[in-house]
mmCIF file of C-alpha atoms in Angstrom:
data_model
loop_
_atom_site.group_PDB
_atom_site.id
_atom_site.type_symbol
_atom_site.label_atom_id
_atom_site.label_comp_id
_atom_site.label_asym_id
_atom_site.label_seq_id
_atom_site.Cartn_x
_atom_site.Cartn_y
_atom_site.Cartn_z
ATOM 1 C CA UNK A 1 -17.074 -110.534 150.670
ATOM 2 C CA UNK A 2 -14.592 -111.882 148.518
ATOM 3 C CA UNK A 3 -16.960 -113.255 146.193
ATOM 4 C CA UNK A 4 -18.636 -110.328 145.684
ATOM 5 C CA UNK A 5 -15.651 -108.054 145.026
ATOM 6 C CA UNK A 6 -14.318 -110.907 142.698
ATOM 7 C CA UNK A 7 -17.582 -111.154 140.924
ATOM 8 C CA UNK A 8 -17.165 -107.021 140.815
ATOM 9 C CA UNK A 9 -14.122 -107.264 139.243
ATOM 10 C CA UNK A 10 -15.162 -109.579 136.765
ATOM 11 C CA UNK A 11 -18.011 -107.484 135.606
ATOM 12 C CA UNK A 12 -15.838 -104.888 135.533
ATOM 13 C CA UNK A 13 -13.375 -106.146 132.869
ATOM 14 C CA UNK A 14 -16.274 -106.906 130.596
ATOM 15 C CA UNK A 15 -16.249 -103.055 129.281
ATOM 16 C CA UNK A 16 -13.982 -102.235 126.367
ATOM 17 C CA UNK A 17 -13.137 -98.908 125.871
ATOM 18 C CA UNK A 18 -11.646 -97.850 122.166
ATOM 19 C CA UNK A 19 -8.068 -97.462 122.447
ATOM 20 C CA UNK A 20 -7.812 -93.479 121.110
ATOM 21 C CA UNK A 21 -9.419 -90.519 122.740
ATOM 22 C CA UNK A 22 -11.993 -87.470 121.313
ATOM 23 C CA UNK A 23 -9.381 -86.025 120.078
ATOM 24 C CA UNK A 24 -8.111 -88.621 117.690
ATOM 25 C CA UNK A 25 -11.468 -88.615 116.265
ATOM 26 C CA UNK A 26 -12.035 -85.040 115.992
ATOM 27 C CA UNK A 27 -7.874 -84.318 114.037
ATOM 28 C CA UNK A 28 -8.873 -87.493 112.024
ATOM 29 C CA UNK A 29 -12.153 -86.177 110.541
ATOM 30 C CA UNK A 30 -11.424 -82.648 110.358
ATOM 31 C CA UNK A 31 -8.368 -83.564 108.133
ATOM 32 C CA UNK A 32 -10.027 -85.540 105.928
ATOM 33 C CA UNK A 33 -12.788 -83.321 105.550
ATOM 34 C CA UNK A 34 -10.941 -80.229 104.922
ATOM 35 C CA UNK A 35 -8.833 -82.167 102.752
ATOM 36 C CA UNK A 36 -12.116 -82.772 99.870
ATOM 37 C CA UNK A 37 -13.020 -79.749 97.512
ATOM 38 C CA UNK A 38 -15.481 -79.562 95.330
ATOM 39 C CA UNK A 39 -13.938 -77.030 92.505
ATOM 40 C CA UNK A 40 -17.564 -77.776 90.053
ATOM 41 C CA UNK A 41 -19.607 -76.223 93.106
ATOM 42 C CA UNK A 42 -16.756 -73.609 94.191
ATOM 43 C CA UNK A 43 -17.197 -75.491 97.454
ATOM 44 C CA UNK A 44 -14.720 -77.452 100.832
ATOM 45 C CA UNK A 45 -15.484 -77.910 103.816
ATOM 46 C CA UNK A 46 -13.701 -76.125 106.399
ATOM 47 C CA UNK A 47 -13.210 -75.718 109.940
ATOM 48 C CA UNK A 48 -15.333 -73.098 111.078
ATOM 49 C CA UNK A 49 -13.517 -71.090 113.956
ATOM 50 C CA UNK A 50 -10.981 -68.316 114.497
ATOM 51 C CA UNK A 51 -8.839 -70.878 116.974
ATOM 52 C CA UNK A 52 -8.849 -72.414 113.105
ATOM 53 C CA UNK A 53 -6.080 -70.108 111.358
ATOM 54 C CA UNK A 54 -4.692 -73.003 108.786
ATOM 55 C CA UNK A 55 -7.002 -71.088 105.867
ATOM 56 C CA UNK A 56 -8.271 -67.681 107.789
ATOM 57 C CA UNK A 57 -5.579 -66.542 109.779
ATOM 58 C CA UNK A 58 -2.595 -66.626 107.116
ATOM 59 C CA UNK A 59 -4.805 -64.686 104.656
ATOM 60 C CA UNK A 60 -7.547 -62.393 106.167
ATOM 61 C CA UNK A 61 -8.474 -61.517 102.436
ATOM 62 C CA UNK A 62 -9.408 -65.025 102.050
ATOM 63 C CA UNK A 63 -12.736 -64.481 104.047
ATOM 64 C CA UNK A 64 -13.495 -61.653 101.312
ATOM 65 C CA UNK A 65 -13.516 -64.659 98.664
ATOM 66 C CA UNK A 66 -16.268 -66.015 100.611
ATOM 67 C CA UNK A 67 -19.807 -66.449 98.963
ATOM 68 C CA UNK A 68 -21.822 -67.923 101.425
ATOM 69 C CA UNK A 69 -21.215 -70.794 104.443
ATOM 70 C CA UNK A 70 -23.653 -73.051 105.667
ATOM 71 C CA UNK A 71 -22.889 -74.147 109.194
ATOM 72 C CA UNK A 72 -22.957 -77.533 111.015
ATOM 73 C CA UNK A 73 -21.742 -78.792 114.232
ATOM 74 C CA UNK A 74 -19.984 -82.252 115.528
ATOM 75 C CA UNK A 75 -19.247 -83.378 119.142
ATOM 76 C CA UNK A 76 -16.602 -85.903 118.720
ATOM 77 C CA UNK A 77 -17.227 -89.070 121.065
ATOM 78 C CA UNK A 78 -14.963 -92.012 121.316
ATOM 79 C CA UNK A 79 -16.627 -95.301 121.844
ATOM 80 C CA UNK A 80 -16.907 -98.128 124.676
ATOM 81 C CA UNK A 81 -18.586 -101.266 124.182
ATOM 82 C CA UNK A 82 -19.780 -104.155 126.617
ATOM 83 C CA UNK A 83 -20.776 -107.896 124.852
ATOM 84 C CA UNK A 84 -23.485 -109.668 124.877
ATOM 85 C CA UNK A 85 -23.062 -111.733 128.332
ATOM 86 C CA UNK A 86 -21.985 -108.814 130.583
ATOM 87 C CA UNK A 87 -24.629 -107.645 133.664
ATOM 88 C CA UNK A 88 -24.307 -104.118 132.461
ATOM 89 C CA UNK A 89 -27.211 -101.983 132.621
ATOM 90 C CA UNK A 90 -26.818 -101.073 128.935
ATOM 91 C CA UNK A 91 -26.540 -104.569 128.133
ATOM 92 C CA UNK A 92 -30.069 -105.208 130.445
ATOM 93 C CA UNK A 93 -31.901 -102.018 128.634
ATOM 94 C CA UNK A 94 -31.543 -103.040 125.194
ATOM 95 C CA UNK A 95 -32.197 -106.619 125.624
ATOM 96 C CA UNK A 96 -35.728 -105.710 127.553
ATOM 97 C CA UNK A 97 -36.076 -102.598 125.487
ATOM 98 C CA UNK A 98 -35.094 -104.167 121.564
ATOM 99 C CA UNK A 99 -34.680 -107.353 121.631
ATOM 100 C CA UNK A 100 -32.887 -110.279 122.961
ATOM 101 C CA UNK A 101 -30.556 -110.141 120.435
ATOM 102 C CA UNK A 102 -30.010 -106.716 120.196
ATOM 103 C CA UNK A 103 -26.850 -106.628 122.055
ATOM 104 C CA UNK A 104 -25.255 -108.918 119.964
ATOM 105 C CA UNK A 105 -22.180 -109.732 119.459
ATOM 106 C CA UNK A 106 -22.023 -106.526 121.677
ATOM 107 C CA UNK A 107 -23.310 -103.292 121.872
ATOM 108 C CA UNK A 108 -21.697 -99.761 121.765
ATOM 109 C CA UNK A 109 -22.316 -96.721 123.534
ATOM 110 C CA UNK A 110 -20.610 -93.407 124.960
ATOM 111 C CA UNK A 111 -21.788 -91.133 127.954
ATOM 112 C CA UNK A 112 -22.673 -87.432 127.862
ATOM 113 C CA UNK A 113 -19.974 -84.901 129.612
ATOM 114 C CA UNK A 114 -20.349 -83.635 132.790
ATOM 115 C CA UNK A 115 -20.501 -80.117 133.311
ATOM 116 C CA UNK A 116 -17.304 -77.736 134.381
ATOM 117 C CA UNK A 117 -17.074 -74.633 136.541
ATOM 118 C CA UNK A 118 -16.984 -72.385 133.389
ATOM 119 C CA UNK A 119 -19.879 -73.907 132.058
ATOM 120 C CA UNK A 120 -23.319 -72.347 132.447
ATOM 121 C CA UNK A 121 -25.208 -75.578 131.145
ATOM 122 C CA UNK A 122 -24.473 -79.382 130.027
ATOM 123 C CA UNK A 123 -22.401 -79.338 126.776
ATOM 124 C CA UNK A 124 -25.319 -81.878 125.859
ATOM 125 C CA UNK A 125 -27.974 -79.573 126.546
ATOM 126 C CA UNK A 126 -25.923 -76.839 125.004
ATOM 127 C CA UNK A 127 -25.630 -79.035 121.463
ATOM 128 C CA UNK A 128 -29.996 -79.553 121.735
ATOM 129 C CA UNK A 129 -30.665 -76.082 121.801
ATOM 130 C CA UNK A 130 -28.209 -75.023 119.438
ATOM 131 C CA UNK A 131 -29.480 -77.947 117.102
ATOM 132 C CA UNK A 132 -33.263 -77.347 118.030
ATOM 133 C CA UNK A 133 -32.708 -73.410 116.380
ATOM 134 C CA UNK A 134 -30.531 -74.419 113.004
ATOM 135 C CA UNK A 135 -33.170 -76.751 112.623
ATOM 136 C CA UNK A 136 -36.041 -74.362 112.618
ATOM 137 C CA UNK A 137 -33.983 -71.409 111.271
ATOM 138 C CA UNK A 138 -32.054 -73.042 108.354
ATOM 139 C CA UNK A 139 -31.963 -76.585 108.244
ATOM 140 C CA UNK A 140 -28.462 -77.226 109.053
ATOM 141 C CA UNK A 141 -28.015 -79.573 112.021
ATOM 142 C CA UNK A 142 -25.394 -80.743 115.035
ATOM 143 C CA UNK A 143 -25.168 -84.035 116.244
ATOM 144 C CA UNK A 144 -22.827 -86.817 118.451
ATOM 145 C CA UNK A 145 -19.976 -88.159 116.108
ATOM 146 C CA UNK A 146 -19.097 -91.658 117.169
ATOM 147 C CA UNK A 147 -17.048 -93.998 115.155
ATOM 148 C CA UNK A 148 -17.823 -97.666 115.071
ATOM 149 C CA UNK A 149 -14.553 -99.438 116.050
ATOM 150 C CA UNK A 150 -12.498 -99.780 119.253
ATOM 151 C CA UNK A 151 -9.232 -99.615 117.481
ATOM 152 C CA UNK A 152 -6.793 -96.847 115.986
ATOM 153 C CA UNK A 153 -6.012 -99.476 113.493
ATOM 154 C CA UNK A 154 -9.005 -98.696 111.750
ATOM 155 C CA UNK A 155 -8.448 -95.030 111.413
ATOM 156 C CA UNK A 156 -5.717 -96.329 109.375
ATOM 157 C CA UNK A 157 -6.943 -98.587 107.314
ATOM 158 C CA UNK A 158 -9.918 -96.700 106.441
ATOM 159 C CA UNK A 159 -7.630 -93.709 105.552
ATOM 160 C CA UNK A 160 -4.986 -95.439 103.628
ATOM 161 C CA UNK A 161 -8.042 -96.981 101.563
ATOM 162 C CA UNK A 162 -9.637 -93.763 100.510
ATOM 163 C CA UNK A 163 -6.124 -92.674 99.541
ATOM 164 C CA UNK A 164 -5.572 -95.563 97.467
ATOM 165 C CA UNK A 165 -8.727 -94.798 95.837
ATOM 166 C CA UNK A 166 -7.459 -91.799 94.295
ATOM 167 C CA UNK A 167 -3.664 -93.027 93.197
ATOM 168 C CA UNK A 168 -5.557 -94.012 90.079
ATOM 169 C CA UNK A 169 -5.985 -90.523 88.797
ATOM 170 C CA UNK A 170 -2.496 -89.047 90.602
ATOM 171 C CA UNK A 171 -2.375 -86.144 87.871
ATOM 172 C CA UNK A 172 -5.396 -84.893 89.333
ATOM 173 C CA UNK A 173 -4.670 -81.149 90.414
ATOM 174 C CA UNK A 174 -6.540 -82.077 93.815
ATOM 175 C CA UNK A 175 -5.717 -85.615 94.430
ATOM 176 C CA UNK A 176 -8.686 -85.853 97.313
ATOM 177 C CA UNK A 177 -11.108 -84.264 95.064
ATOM 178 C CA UNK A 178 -14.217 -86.582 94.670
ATOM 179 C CA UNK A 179 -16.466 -83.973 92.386
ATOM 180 C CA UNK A 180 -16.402 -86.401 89.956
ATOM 181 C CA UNK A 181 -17.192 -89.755 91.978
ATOM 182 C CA UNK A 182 -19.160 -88.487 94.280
ATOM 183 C CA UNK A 183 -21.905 -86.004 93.236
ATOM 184 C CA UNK A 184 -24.789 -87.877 91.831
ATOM 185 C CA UNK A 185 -26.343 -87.137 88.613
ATOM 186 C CA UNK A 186 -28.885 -84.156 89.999
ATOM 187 C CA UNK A 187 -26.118 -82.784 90.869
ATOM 188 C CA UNK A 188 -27.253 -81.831 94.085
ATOM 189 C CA UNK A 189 -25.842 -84.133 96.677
ATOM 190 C CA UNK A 190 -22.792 -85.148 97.795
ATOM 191 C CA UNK A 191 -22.467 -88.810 97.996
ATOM 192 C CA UNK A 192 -20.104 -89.178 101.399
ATOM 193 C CA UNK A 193 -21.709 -92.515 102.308
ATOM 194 C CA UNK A 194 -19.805 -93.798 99.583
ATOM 195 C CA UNK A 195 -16.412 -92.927 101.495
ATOM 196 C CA UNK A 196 -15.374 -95.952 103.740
ATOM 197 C CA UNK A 197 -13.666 -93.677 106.471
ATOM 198 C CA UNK A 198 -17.217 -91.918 106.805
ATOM 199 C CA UNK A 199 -19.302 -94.645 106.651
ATOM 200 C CA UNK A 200 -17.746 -96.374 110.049
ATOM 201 C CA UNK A 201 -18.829 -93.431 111.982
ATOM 202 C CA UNK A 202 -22.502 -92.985 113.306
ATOM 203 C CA UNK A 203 -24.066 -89.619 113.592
ATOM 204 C CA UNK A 204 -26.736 -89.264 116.930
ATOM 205 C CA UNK A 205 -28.699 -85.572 117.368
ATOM 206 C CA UNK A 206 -29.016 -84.886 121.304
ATOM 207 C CA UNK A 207 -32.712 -85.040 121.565
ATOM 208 C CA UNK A 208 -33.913 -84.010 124.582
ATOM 209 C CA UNK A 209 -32.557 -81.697 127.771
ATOM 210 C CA UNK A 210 -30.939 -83.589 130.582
ATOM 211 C CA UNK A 211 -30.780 -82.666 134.311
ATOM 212 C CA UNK A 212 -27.358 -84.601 134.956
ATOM 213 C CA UNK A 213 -24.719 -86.386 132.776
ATOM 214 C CA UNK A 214 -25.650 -89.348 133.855
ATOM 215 C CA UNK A 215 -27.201 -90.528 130.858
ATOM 216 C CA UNK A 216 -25.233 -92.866 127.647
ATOM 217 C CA UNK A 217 -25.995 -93.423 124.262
ATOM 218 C CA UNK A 218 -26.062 -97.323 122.736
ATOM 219 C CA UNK A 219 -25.963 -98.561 119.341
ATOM 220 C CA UNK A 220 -25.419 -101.215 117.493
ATOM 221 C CA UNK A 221 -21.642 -101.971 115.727
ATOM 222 C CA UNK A 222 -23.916 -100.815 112.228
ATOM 223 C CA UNK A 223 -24.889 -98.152 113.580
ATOM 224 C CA UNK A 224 -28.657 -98.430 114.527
ATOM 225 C CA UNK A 225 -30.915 -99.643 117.532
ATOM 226 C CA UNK A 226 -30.512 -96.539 119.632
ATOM 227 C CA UNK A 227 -31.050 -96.452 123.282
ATOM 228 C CA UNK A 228 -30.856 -93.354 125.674
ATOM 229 C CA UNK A 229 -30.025 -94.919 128.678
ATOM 230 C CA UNK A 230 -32.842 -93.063 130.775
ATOM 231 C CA UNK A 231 -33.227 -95.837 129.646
ATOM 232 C CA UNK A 232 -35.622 -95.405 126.103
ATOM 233 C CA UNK A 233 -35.541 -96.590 123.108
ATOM 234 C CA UNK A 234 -34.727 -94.034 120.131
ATOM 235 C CA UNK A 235 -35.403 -95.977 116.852
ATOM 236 C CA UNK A 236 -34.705 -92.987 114.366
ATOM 237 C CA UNK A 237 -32.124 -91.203 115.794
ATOM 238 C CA UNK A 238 -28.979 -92.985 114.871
ATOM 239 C CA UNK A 239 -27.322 -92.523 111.360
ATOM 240 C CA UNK A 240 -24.195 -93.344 109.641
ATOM 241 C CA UNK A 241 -22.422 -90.558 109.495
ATOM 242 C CA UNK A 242 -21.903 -90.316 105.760
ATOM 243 C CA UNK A 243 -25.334 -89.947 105.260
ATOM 244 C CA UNK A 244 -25.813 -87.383 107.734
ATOM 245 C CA UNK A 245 -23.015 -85.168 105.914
ATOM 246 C CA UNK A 246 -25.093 -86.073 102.461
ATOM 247 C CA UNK A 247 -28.167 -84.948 103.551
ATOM 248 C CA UNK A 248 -25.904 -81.650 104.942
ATOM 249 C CA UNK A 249 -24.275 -80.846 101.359
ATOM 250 C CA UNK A 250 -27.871 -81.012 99.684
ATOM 251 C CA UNK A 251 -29.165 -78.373 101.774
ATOM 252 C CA UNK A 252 -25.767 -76.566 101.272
ATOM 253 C CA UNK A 253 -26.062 -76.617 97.099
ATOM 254 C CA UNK A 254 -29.836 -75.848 97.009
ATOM 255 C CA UNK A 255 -29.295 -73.327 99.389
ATOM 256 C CA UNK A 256 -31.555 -74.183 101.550
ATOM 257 C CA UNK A 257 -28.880 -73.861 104.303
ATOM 258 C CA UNK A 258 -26.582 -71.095 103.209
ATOM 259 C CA UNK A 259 -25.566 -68.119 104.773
ATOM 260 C CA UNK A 260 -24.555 -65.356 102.849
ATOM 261 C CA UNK A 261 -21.654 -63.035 103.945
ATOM 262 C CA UNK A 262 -23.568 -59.334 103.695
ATOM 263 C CA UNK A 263 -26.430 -61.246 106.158
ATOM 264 C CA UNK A 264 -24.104 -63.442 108.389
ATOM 265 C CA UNK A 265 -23.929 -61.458 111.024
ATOM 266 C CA UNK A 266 -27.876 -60.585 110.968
ATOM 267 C CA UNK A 267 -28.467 -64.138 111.027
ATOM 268 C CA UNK A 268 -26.399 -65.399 114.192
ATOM 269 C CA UNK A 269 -28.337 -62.557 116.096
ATOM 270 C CA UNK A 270 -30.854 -63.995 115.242
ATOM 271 C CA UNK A 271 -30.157 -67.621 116.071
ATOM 272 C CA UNK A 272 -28.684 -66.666 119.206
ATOM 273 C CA UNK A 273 -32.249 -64.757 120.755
ATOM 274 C CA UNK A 274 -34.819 -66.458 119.138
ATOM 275 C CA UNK A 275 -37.640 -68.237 120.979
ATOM 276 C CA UNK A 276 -37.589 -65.689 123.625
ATOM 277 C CA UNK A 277 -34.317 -67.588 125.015
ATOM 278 C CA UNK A 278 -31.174 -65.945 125.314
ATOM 279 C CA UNK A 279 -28.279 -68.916 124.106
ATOM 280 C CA UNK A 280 -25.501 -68.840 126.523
ATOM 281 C CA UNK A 281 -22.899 -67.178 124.713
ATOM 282 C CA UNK A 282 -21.245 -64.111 126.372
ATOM 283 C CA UNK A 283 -19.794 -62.123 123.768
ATOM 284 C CA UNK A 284 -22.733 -59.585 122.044
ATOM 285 C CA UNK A 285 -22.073 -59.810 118.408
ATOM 286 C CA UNK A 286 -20.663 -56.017 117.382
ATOM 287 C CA UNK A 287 -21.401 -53.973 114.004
ATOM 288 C CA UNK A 288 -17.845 -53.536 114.298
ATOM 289 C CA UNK A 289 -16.872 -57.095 112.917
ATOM 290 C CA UNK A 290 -18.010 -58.396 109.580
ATOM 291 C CA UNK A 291 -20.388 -61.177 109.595
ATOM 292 C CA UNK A 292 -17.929 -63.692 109.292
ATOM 293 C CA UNK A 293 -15.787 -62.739 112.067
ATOM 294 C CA UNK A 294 -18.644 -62.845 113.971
ATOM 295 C CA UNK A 295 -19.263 -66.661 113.089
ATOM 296 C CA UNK A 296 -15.843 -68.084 113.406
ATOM 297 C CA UNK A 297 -15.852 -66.098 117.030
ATOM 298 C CA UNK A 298 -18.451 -67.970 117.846
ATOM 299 C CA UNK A 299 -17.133 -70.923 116.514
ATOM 300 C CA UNK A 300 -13.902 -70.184 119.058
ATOM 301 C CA UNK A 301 -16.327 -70.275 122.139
ATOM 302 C CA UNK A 302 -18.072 -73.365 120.899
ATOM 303 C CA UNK A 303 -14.769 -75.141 120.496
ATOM 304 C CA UNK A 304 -12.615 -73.997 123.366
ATOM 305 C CA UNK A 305 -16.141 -74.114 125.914
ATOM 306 C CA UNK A 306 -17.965 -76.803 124.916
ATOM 307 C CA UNK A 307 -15.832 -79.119 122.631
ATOM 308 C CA UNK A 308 -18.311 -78.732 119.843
ATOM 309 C CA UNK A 309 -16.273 -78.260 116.557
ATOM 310 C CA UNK A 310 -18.067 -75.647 114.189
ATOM 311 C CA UNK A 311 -17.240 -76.809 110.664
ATOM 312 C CA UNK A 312 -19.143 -74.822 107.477
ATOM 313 C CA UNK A 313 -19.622 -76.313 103.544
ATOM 314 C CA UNK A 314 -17.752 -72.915 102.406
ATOM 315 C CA UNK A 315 -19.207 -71.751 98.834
ATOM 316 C CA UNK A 316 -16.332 -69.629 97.334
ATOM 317 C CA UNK A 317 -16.373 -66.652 94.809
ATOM 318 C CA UNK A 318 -14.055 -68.621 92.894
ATOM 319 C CA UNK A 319 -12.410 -72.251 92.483
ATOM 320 C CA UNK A 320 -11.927 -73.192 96.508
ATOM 321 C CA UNK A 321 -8.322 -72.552 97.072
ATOM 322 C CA UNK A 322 -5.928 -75.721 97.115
ATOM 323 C CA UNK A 323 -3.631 -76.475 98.349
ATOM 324 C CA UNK A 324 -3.992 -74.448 101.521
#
């Protein structure tokens, strides 16, 4: 008996979990997103939610300077990790799934959240049919955010060095604007792989429905080999999350994505009863609100419900307004 709750033990202190929670990751990306602008494309990137009153709520004309929006969503994880020798099950499934070596030095992963009283489905079942109709209806996506380090440390680092990045041209009227570094020479994408803080973050779409939350996600420290621990092995799903966001801003400035103000409110009606399938979302959009309204409402409910953050590439009338 005492060898097996020593040998217990042991296994036990073989996981790693990072030392910062959700919501480190979710305040550290949503300030440095909102803190890029785009002035050639009249575009930022904004939080997307009327809980989000830094830009809205201090300015309701503001939303009258908007052009068009195109939506995406994130589900900030934080990440554990168990190496290479540990008798983990995740550590088992990708070594008989992969490879041998594919939990080398170790392998990362975080689990889906279980479901609360107020909750009339999985949040990760929630995020797959949400994602399943922007897909279809407009090509904008939602996906796991997960970065790829156990330690605050590198929040830091990786910050401070995309700062430093930028002391070069301090006169710049928007010292995080990357217009000029960043958009290639089509001019329609928006190079964020090239942003260090970024690139150590993977992107993962849910992609399928689950019965419990039972269920974790593994990856490589790059970012690839992705398991669902069901178990099965998912060898397209993972992405670095800089890429992800690229492929987002393309369909934002060819349009392919947007969402125009006079049909905004037209269009979440839409995307919330298509396929014959009500979405779980208790407030009926009203005539009464403006389309946009109507969004960043639903952007409160996804947010304060679900913890899946509603963010938008915002296309202005003007020059995006900066500072905020």
């Amino acid at each position: 008996m005492g060898v097996k709750a020593s040998r217990g033990k042991l296994m036990a202190s073989n996981r790693i979990d990072a030392d910062f929670s959700e919501e480190t990751v979710g305040l550290a990306l949503e300030t440095f997103l909102s803190l890029l602008s785009f002035p050639r494309f009249r575009m930022s990137i904004e939080p997307f939610s009327r809980g989000k009153e830094r830009w809205l709520g201090t300015d309701a004309r503001m939303r009258h300077e908007i052009e068009g929006f195109a939506p995406f969503y994130m589900q900030f994880k934080r990440p554990s990790a168990y190496p290479d020798y540990s008798r983990s099950k995740i550590i088992r499934d990708r070594k008989s799934l992969i490879s041998h070596d594919a939990a080398s030095p170790r392998a990362l992963f975080f689990g889906l959240r279980d479901k609360r009283n107020n909750q009339p489905d999985y949040q990760h079942n929630v995020l797959f049919r949400w994602r399943q109709r922007l897909v279809n209806y407009s090509g904008s996506d939602a996906a796991y955010i997960c970065p790829l380090f156990l330690e605050r440390a590198a929040y830091r680092f990786h910050v401070h060095l995309a700062g430093i990045r930028r002391w070069g041209k301090f006169w710049l009227q928007h010292p995080w604007d990357a217009g000029d570094v960043l958009i290639n020479a089509g001019g329609n994408r928006i190079a964020f792989e090239r942003i260090p803080v970024l690139a150590e973050h993977v992107s993962i779409p849910p992609h399928a429905l689950v019965t419990s939350s039972k269920h974790r996600y593994s990856f490589s420290e790059e970012g690839h080999d992705l398991c669902f621990h069901s178990p099965e092995e998912l060898p397209d799903g993972a992405r670095r999350f800089g890429d992800w966001l690229g492929d987002l801003s393309q369909a934002a400035l060819t349009e392919k994505s947007l969402i125009y103000t006079e049909s905004a409110g037209q269009i979440l009606t839409e995307l919330l009863t298509m396929d014959d399938e009500i979405f779980p979302y208790p407030v009926e959009p009203t005539k009464k609100e403006d389309g946009i309204t109507q969004w960043l409402n639903f952007g409160e409910h996804m947010s304060k419900t679900y913890a899946i953050e509603q963010f938008a590439f915002v296309v202005w009338k003007d020059e995006p307004p900066f500072p905020f």
